[in-house]
Amino acid sequence: MKSIFILFTSFFLLTACSSSTNTTPETFNTTSEKGLAIGTITFEGEKPTNDIYRFFYEPISGDKKFIRRNDGKIEIKARLKRERVYNGDFNDKKTYTFIIEGEPGKYAFTQYNYLDHIGYTGMVSDSKKFSIPFDIKKGAITYIGEFNYVENAAPGSPRIFIWDKFDRDKEEFKKKYPNINWDITEDNTPKKGDTGNGIIDFMAQ
């Protein structure tokens, strides 16, 4: 599904942060009423084919107020000035870390979209709905895997592969956020879910 981006939406995207719409906590401990879900997004491709990528998540249980408080997105801007480039955290800047801080409950990533270029005539393409499930636990940190995004996936083949890269990714979180005790992190990489008719492939089975 595609739609025209209007001026106000384009302006919002231009001012959004490059890696996530969540505010990353400076510290975290086991007494917190909330929990963290962490993971990485890796792009497979020589260079970005779009300007902005967004990955949407939401609680899959709870009342409307709970869902509204805790839904969100990971947003990645792949344009610096006039050039499309990856600007991630490691792996030749193709891998981005993300942190979701939320109230305890069951969640899922349900859709992604991308903006082909920023501006009046930018087109947004939305994926089919899918479900990559994960939990957020009170006072805990949960690793939910690497989302390997294939830029030029052929029609009918998977676009996102879910991999367990727990040991590698935990070390990168330690480097980037040294004030958080990442050794308490639990590996809970999803092993199954709704593949959206094949656009998601769970590799950690």
XYZ file of N, CA and C in Angstrom:
615
model
N 0.838 -1.179 0.000
C 0.000 0.000 0.000
C 0.879 1.236 0.000
N 0.556 2.231 -0.808
C 1.358 3.432 -0.902
C 0.489 4.653 -0.661
N 1.108 5.720 -0.160
C 0.373 6.951 0.066
C 1.304 8.134 -0.076
N 0.750 9.304 -0.419
C 1.543 10.523 -0.550
C 1.811 11.098 0.823
N 3.049 11.485 1.085
C 3.395 12.155 2.333
C 3.136 13.645 2.168
N 2.382 14.250 3.070
C 2.117 15.674 2.991
C 3.215 16.449 3.702
N 3.172 17.767 3.580
C 4.231 18.625 4.077
C 4.487 18.426 5.555
N 3.436 18.393 6.367
C 3.646 18.329 7.816
C 4.288 17.025 8.227
N 3.917 15.928 7.575
C 4.536 14.645 7.882
C 5.992 14.656 7.502
N 6.306 15.224 6.343
C 7.698 15.294 5.915
C 8.523 16.101 6.894
N 7.959 17.197 7.384
C 8.689 18.018 8.341
C 8.967 17.241 9.609
N 7.963 16.484 10.081
C 8.170 15.666 11.279
C 9.292 14.673 11.084
N 9.326 14.006 9.942
C 10.345 13.007 9.691
C 11.721 13.627 9.608
N 11.803 14.825 9.070
C 13.094 15.489 8.979
C 13.661 15.790 10.357
N 12.776 16.030 11.323
C 13.252 16.394 12.651
C 13.347 15.205 13.587
N 12.961 14.022 13.138
C 13.004 12.841 14.003
C 14.431 12.346 14.164
N 14.680 11.595 15.241
C 16.021 11.074 15.448
C 16.293 9.924 14.491
N 17.581 9.592 14.340
C 17.958 8.683 13.267
C 17.789 7.217 13.624
N 17.743 6.876 14.895
C 17.729 5.460 15.219
C 16.465 4.983 15.910
N 15.827 5.795 16.739
C 14.658 5.317 17.454
C 13.841 6.483 17.956
N 12.519 6.302 18.008
C 11.664 7.322 18.581
C 11.576 7.194 20.097
N 12.184 6.170 20.675
C 12.183 6.002 22.120
C 13.293 6.831 22.749
N 13.058 7.281 23.989
C 14.098 7.956 24.748
C 14.915 6.892 25.477
N 16.194 6.811 25.167
C 17.046 5.795 25.763
C 17.358 6.141 27.209
N 17.072 5.254 28.164
C 17.376 5.551 29.564
C 18.881 5.588 29.812
N 19.294 6.531 30.634
C 20.720 6.627 30.965
C 21.148 5.515 31.914
N 20.229 5.108 32.778
C 20.500 4.016 33.711
C 19.256 3.135 33.791
N 19.435 1.941 34.352
C 18.308 1.026 34.538
C 18.676 0.044 35.632
N 17.692 -0.273 36.484
C 17.955 -1.275 37.519
C 16.719 -2.122 37.750
N 16.884 -3.167 38.531
C 15.836 -4.172 38.711
C 14.673 -3.679 39.566
N 14.759 -2.486 40.146
C 13.653 -1.940 40.934
C 12.687 -1.132 40.074
N 12.985 -0.988 38.808
C 12.138 -0.192 37.916
C 10.768 -0.836 37.736
N 9.736 -0.011 37.637
C 8.387 -0.504 37.354
C 8.242 -0.901 35.893
N 9.141 -0.437 35.049
C 9.106 -0.758 33.629
C 10.182 -1.789 33.303
N 10.262 -2.160 32.046
C 11.284 -3.084 31.586
C 11.817 -2.633 30.244
N 12.904 -3.265 29.820
C 13.514 -2.952 28.539
C 13.473 -4.158 27.616
N 13.187 -3.903 26.351
C 13.384 -4.894 25.289
C 14.425 -4.313 24.345
N 15.453 -5.096 24.027
C 16.542 -4.579 23.200
C 16.797 -5.514 22.018
N 17.376 -4.960 20.986
C 17.718 -5.759 19.820
C 18.488 -4.913 18.822
N 18.669 -5.459 17.641
C 19.374 -4.740 16.583
C 18.629 -4.899 15.265
N 18.852 -3.949 14.373
C 18.354 -4.016 13.003
C 19.551 -3.907 12.083
N 19.736 -4.904 11.226
C 20.847 -4.924 10.278
C 20.293 -4.877 8.857
N 20.891 -4.014 8.035
C 20.468 -3.884 6.645
C 21.412 -4.660 5.739
N 20.818 -5.485 4.878
C 21.578 -6.232 3.886
C 21.448 -5.511 2.546
N 22.539 -4.904 2.112
C 22.543 -4.159 0.864
C 23.760 -3.265 0.807
N 24.140 -2.861 -0.390
C 25.314 -2.000 -0.543
C 25.048 -0.597 -0.024
N 23.821 -0.092 -0.252
C 23.443 1.229 0.234
C 21.930 1.260 0.394
N 21.409 2.200 1.176
C 19.956 2.265 1.368
C 19.230 2.527 0.047
N 18.077 1.916 -0.095
C 17.239 2.170 -1.264
C 16.119 3.156 -0.942
N 16.014 3.555 0.334
C 14.998 4.515 0.764
C 15.597 5.492 1.770
N 14.856 6.550 2.053
C 15.362 7.575 2.966
C 15.066 7.281 4.429
N 13.891 6.722 4.703
C 13.478 6.479 6.084
C 12.788 5.128 6.191
N 13.113 4.398 7.266
C 12.518 3.087 7.550
C 11.897 3.156 8.942
N 10.707 2.568 9.080
C 10.045 2.552 10.384
C 9.497 1.154 10.665
N 9.689 0.713 11.907
C 9.265 -0.611 12.361
C 8.335 -0.405 13.561
N 7.068 -0.788 13.426
C 6.036 -0.486 14.402
C 5.799 -1.653 15.356
N 5.625 -1.319 16.631
C 5.315 -2.333 17.637
C 4.159 -1.843 18.509
N 3.514 -2.781 19.203
C 2.394 -2.432 20.079
C 2.140 -3.566 21.061
N 1.512 -3.261 22.197
C 1.066 -4.340 23.087
C -0.006 -5.176 22.401
N -0.037 -6.459 22.690
C -1.061 -7.325 22.097
C -2.113 -7.710 23.117
N -2.053 -7.096 24.307
C -3.089 -7.274 25.318
C -3.136 -6.010 26.161
N -4.213 -5.860 26.913
C -4.390 -4.668 27.728
C -5.481 -3.771 27.179
N -5.894 -2.777 27.981
C -6.953 -1.880 27.546
C -6.408 -0.833 26.579
N -7.311 -0.011 26.039
C -6.919 0.967 25.022
C -5.897 1.967 25.546
N -6.045 2.380 26.797
C -5.104 3.348 27.365
C -3.705 2.751 27.482
N -3.645 1.487 27.914
C -2.349 0.809 28.032
C -1.687 0.701 26.663
N -2.462 0.296 25.665
C -1.910 0.147 24.319
C -1.433 1.484 23.781
N -2.221 2.534 23.986
C -1.857 3.857 23.482
C -0.590 4.378 24.158
N -0.421 4.076 25.453
C 0.775 4.529 26.173
C 2.039 3.819 25.718
N 1.886 2.599 25.218
C 3.056 1.756 25.007
C 3.331 1.358 23.569
N 2.482 1.788 22.621
C 2.841 1.478 21.236
C 3.901 2.468 20.753
N 4.567 2.130 19.673
C 5.627 3.009 19.199
C 6.273 2.464 17.937
N 7.417 3.020 17.631
C 8.125 2.612 16.421
C 9.617 2.845 16.590
N 10.386 2.062 15.847
C 11.812 2.297 15.663
C 11.950 2.981 14.310
N 12.559 4.131 14.286
C 12.674 4.899 13.047
C 14.140 5.118 12.699
N 14.492 4.810 11.474
C 15.871 4.938 11.011
C 15.902 5.851 9.797
N 16.663 6.916 9.901
C 16.845 7.846 8.789
C 18.142 7.504 8.078
N 18.053 7.187 6.803
C 19.216 6.722 6.044
C 19.664 7.751 5.016
N 19.507 9.016 5.347
C 19.982 10.081 4.461
C 20.727 11.119 5.291
N 21.942 11.428 4.875
C 22.716 12.507 5.459
C 22.952 13.543 4.375
N 22.363 14.726 4.569
C 22.406 15.789 3.571
C 21.793 15.271 2.270
N 22.557 15.125 1.219
C 22.000 14.699 -0.068
C 22.346 13.262 -0.432
N 22.902 12.529 0.509
C 23.373 11.175 0.198
C 22.682 10.137 1.078
N 22.285 9.029 0.462
C 21.762 7.907 1.224
C 22.917 7.079 1.758
N 22.969 6.931 3.064
C 24.035 6.151 3.692
C 23.490 5.464 4.936
N 24.082 4.323 5.279
C 23.815 3.709 6.569
C 24.624 4.448 7.625
N 24.018 4.685 8.771
C 24.708 5.422 9.841
C 24.464 4.750 11.188
N 24.555 3.409 11.178
C 24.283 2.637 12.378
C 25.428 2.626 13.370
N 25.383 1.686 14.305
C 26.301 1.665 15.442
C 27.539 0.802 15.224
N 27.433 -0.232 14.385
C 28.593 -1.095 14.126
C 28.331 -1.900 12.864
N 29.247 -2.825 12.531
C 29.112 -3.646 11.331
C 29.079 -2.775 10.070
N 30.146 -1.963 9.907
C 30.217 -1.019 8.783
C 29.011 -0.099 8.750
N 28.509 0.232 9.938
C 27.376 1.150 10.121
C 26.057 0.606 9.580
N 26.000 -0.696 9.297
C 24.763 -1.293 8.791
C 23.877 -1.867 9.899
N 24.387 -1.930 11.132
C 23.620 -2.475 12.242
C 23.319 -1.386 13.266
N 22.043 -1.262 13.609
C 21.551 -0.260 14.549
C 21.055 -0.944 15.815
N 21.437 -0.429 16.967
C 20.882 -0.912 18.230
C 19.565 -0.183 18.508
N 18.649 -0.865 19.199
C 17.437 -0.178 19.651
C 17.066 -0.654 21.042
N 16.412 0.237 21.783
C 15.935 -0.049 23.136
C 14.488 0.409 23.230
N 13.625 -0.471 23.697
C 12.230 -0.126 23.952
C 12.007 -0.189 25.458
N 11.620 0.910 26.053
C 11.282 0.940 27.471
C 9.760 1.016 27.593
N 9.157 0.064 28.294
C 7.704 0.051 28.382
C 7.209 -0.635 29.633
N 5.909 -0.575 29.809
C 5.271 -1.262 30.933
C 5.242 -2.767 30.664
N 5.278 -3.576 31.713
C 5.291 -5.033 31.527
C 4.084 -5.518 30.729
N 4.327 -6.466 29.840
C 3.245 -7.029 29.045
C 3.764 -7.764 27.829
N 2.826 -8.250 27.035
C 3.160 -8.944 25.795
C 3.006 -7.975 24.631
N 4.005 -7.972 23.759
C 4.069 -7.023 22.658
C 4.348 -7.771 21.355
N 4.294 -7.030 20.263
C 4.709 -7.584 18.979
C 5.046 -6.452 18.016
N 6.061 -6.672 17.195
C 6.241 -5.851 15.999
C 5.214 -6.338 14.987
N 4.500 -5.403 14.359
C 3.354 -5.775 13.534
C 3.428 -5.285 12.090
N 4.328 -4.346 11.789
C 4.377 -3.797 10.436
C 5.638 -2.954 10.279
N 6.081 -2.801 9.034
C 7.123 -1.822 8.730
C 6.660 -0.994 7.542
N 7.260 0.178 7.399
C 7.078 0.930 6.158
C 8.346 1.688 5.840
N 8.405 2.240 4.646
C 9.566 3.045 4.272
C 9.128 4.191 3.376
N 9.861 5.285 3.490
C 9.653 6.480 2.675
C 10.744 6.527 1.626
N 10.356 6.564 0.341
C 11.377 6.474 -0.705
C 12.246 7.724 -0.780
N 11.666 8.892 -0.541
C 12.494 10.090 -0.425
C 11.744 11.172 0.329
N 12.486 11.994 1.053
C 11.913 13.068 1.847
C 11.495 14.207 0.924
N 10.295 14.731 1.129
C 9.837 15.851 0.318
C 8.365 15.730 -0.031
N 7.876 16.685 -0.801
C 6.457 16.750 -1.137
C 5.969 15.494 -1.856
N 6.778 14.935 -2.700
C 6.339 13.804 -3.527
C 6.809 12.461 -2.993
N 7.289 12.442 -1.754
C 7.739 11.182 -1.170
C 6.603 10.183 -1.046
N 6.901 8.932 -1.331
C 5.907 7.861 -1.279
C 6.222 6.906 -0.136
N 5.200 6.575 0.641
C 5.332 5.622 1.736
C 4.766 4.275 1.306
N 5.532 3.219 1.493
C 5.071 1.859 1.211
C 4.938 1.112 2.530
N 3.765 0.522 2.765
C 3.475 -0.214 3.989
C 3.508 -1.713 3.737
N 4.065 -2.450 4.666
C 4.081 -3.907 4.550
C 2.727 -4.482 4.930
N 2.561 -5.768 4.652
C 1.440 -6.500 5.218
C 1.647 -6.607 6.732
N 0.564 -6.901 7.440
C 0.667 -7.093 8.882
C 1.315 -8.450 9.180
N 2.092 -8.482 10.261
C 2.744 -9.705 10.732
C 2.835 -9.626 12.243
N 3.473 -10.581 12.871
C 3.654 -10.528 14.317
C 4.997 -11.140 14.697
N 5.887 -10.300 15.228
C 7.134 -10.752 15.835
C 6.969 -10.521 17.336
N 6.611 -11.551 18.101
C 6.237 -11.352 19.507
C 7.446 -11.160 20.424
N 7.226 -10.393 21.486
C 8.257 -10.253 22.524
C 7.577 -9.812 23.818
N 8.285 -10.003 24.923
C 7.777 -9.626 26.244
C 8.601 -8.479 26.811
N 7.944 -7.645 27.590
C 8.629 -6.681 28.441
C 8.291 -7.051 29.878
N 9.322 -7.225 30.703
C 9.134 -7.686 32.071
C 9.589 -6.608 33.053
N 8.869 -6.501 34.148
C 9.169 -5.501 35.169
C 10.594 -5.667 35.698
N 11.360 -4.589 35.654
C 12.709 -4.590 36.203
C 13.683 -5.500 35.496
N 13.396 -5.859 34.240
C 14.239 -6.808 33.516
C 14.593 -6.260 32.132
N 15.665 -6.817 31.565
C 16.079 -6.499 30.208
C 15.958 -7.764 29.372
N 15.247 -7.671 28.271
C 15.005 -8.825 27.416
C 15.550 -8.561 26.019
N 16.411 -9.447 25.549
C 16.948 -9.359 24.185
C 15.979 -10.044 23.227
N 15.621 -9.357 22.126
C 14.620 -9.902 21.214
C 15.170 -10.118 19.801
N 16.496 -10.188 19.682
C 17.083 -10.631 18.424
C 17.572 -9.549 17.489
N 18.198 -10.015 16.408
C 18.581 -9.148 15.299
C 17.526 -9.265 14.208
N 17.050 -8.133 13.733
C 16.127 -8.090 12.594
C 16.969 -7.787 11.360
N 17.192 -8.786 10.546
C 18.023 -8.628 9.357
C 17.127 -8.266 8.173
N 17.237 -7.003 7.718
C 16.343 -6.451 6.710
C 17.021 -6.501 5.347
N 16.420 -7.236 4.420
C 16.975 -7.402 3.079
C 16.406 -6.320 2.164
N 17.257 -5.393 1.751
C 16.801 -4.248 0.955
C 16.117 -4.677 -0.341
N 16.721 -5.607 -1.051
C 16.227 -5.974 -2.380
C 15.636 -7.382 -2.401
N 14.803 -7.663 -1.407
C 14.168 -8.978 -1.353
C 13.265 -9.179 -2.564
N 13.345 -10.358 -3.158
C 12.514 -10.668 -4.317
C 11.060 -10.836 -3.885
N 10.099 -10.489 -4.746
C 8.687 -10.675 -4.410
C 8.402 -12.115 -3.995
N 7.710 -12.271 -2.876
C 7.374 -13.596 -2.375
C 8.410 -14.213 -1.462
N 9.563 -13.560 -1.298
C 10.613 -14.081 -0.417
C 10.677 -13.231 0.848
N 11.265 -13.746 1.929
C 11.293 -12.990 3.183
C 12.040 -11.668 3.051
N 11.531 -10.662 3.742
C 12.185 -9.349 3.820
C 12.991 -9.216 5.103
N 12.467 -9.789 6.216
C 13.129 -9.667 7.509
C 13.394 -11.059 8.077
N 14.659 -11.304 8.430
C 15.059 -12.550 9.074
C 15.376 -12.257 10.545
N 14.840 -13.079 11.439
C 15.075 -12.906 12.874
C 16.171 -13.866 13.311
N 17.298 -13.310 13.759
C 18.452 -14.109 14.162
C 18.749 -13.903 15.643
N 19.327 -14.912 16.269
C 19.807 -14.803 17.647
C 21.292 -14.432 17.604
N 21.593 -13.159 17.882
C 22.980 -12.687 17.930
C 23.263 -12.114 19.329
N 22.796 -12.842 20.324
C 22.792 -12.342 21.695
C 24.180 -11.921 22.184
N 25.149 -12.807 22.082
C 26.478 -12.503 22.625
C 27.108 -11.315 21.914
N 27.010 -11.293 20.593
C 27.573 -10.168 19.830
C 26.903 -8.853 20.210
N 25.579 -8.854 20.228
C 24.856 -7.605 20.443
C 25.004 -7.094 21.870
N 25.049 -7.992 22.847
C 25.209 -7.549 24.234
C 26.508 -6.776 24.415
N 27.564 -7.212 23.754
C 28.837 -6.492 23.848
C 28.738 -5.098 23.255
N 27.965 -4.943 22.193
C 27.795 -3.621 21.586
C 26.980 -2.701 22.482
N 25.974 -3.240 23.164
C 25.216 -2.418 24.108
C 26.102 -1.971 25.270
N 26.997 -2.839 25.706
C 27.919 -2.464 26.781
C 28.803 -1.296 26.367
N 29.239 -1.289 25.120
C 30.085 -0.204 24.630
C 29.313 1.105 24.532
N 28.101 1.024 24.018
C 27.343 2.252 23.751
C 26.687 2.835 24.998
N 26.243 1.956 25.920
C 25.541 2.414 27.126
C 26.204 1.804 28.360
N 27.382 2.292 28.728
C 28.158 1.658 29.807
C 27.541 1.805 31.198
N 26.566 2.687 31.376
C 25.982 2.891 32.704
C 24.876 1.892 33.039
N 24.543 1.006 32.101
C 23.508 -0.003 32.334
C 24.165 -1.373 32.475
N 23.695 -2.156 33.430
C 24.235 -3.500 33.654
C 23.603 -4.475 32.667
N 24.223 -4.679 31.540
C 23.679 -5.547 30.496
C 23.840 -7.032 30.810
N 24.593 -7.354 31.860
C 24.775 -8.765 32.221
C 23.489 -9.389 32.764
N 22.500 -8.567 33.132
C 21.236 -9.133 33.606
C 20.290 -9.454 32.441
N 20.727 -9.193 31.214
C 19.856 -9.374 30.053
C 19.531 -10.839 29.810
N 18.273 -11.119 29.534
C 17.801 -12.473 29.206
C 17.632 -12.588 27.700
N 18.146 -13.657 27.133
C 17.994 -13.906 25.695
C 16.631 -14.539 25.447
N 15.764 -13.805 24.755
C 14.431 -14.320 24.435
C 14.112 -14.034 22.966
N 15.051 -14.375 22.091
C 14.851 -14.166 20.659
C 13.629 -14.941 20.181
N 12.670 -14.274 19.510
C 11.463 -14.988 19.054
C 11.793 -16.115 18.088
N 11.133 -17.230 18.280
C 11.357 -18.399 17.430
C 10.180 -18.679 16.492
N 9.067 -18.014 16.728
C 7.912 -18.192 15.854
C 6.977 -17.012 16.009
N 6.081 -16.888 15.039
C 5.097 -15.819 15.045
C 4.350 -15.822 13.728
N 3.620 -14.760 13.464
C 2.896 -14.619 12.206
C 3.851 -14.042 11.170
N 4.135 -14.792 10.117
C 5.137 -14.382 9.132
C 4.603 -13.402 8.087
N 3.309 -13.061 8.166
C 2.771 -12.147 7.166
C 2.835 -12.708 5.762
N 2.460 -13.981 5.641
C 2.528 -14.673 4.342
C 3.944 -14.736 3.777
N 4.912 -14.899 4.690
C 6.276 -15.174 4.243
C 7.240 -14.020 4.207
N 6.832 -12.816 4.688
C 7.782 -11.706 4.656
C 8.721 -11.727 5.873
N 8.377 -12.521 6.892
C 9.224 -12.694 8.076
C 9.687 -14.149 8.116
N 10.971 -14.359 8.457
C 11.502 -15.711 8.620
C 12.218 -15.791 9.961
N 11.764 -16.710 10.804
C 12.356 -16.881 12.132
C 13.468 -17.921 12.033
N 14.708 -17.454 12.183
C 15.864 -18.331 12.009
C 16.323 -18.977 13.307
N 15.886 -18.453 14.447
C 16.368 -18.955 15.739
C 15.497 -20.091 16.234
N 15.249 -21.086 15.402
C 14.399 -22.213 15.775
C 15.238 -23.403 16.251
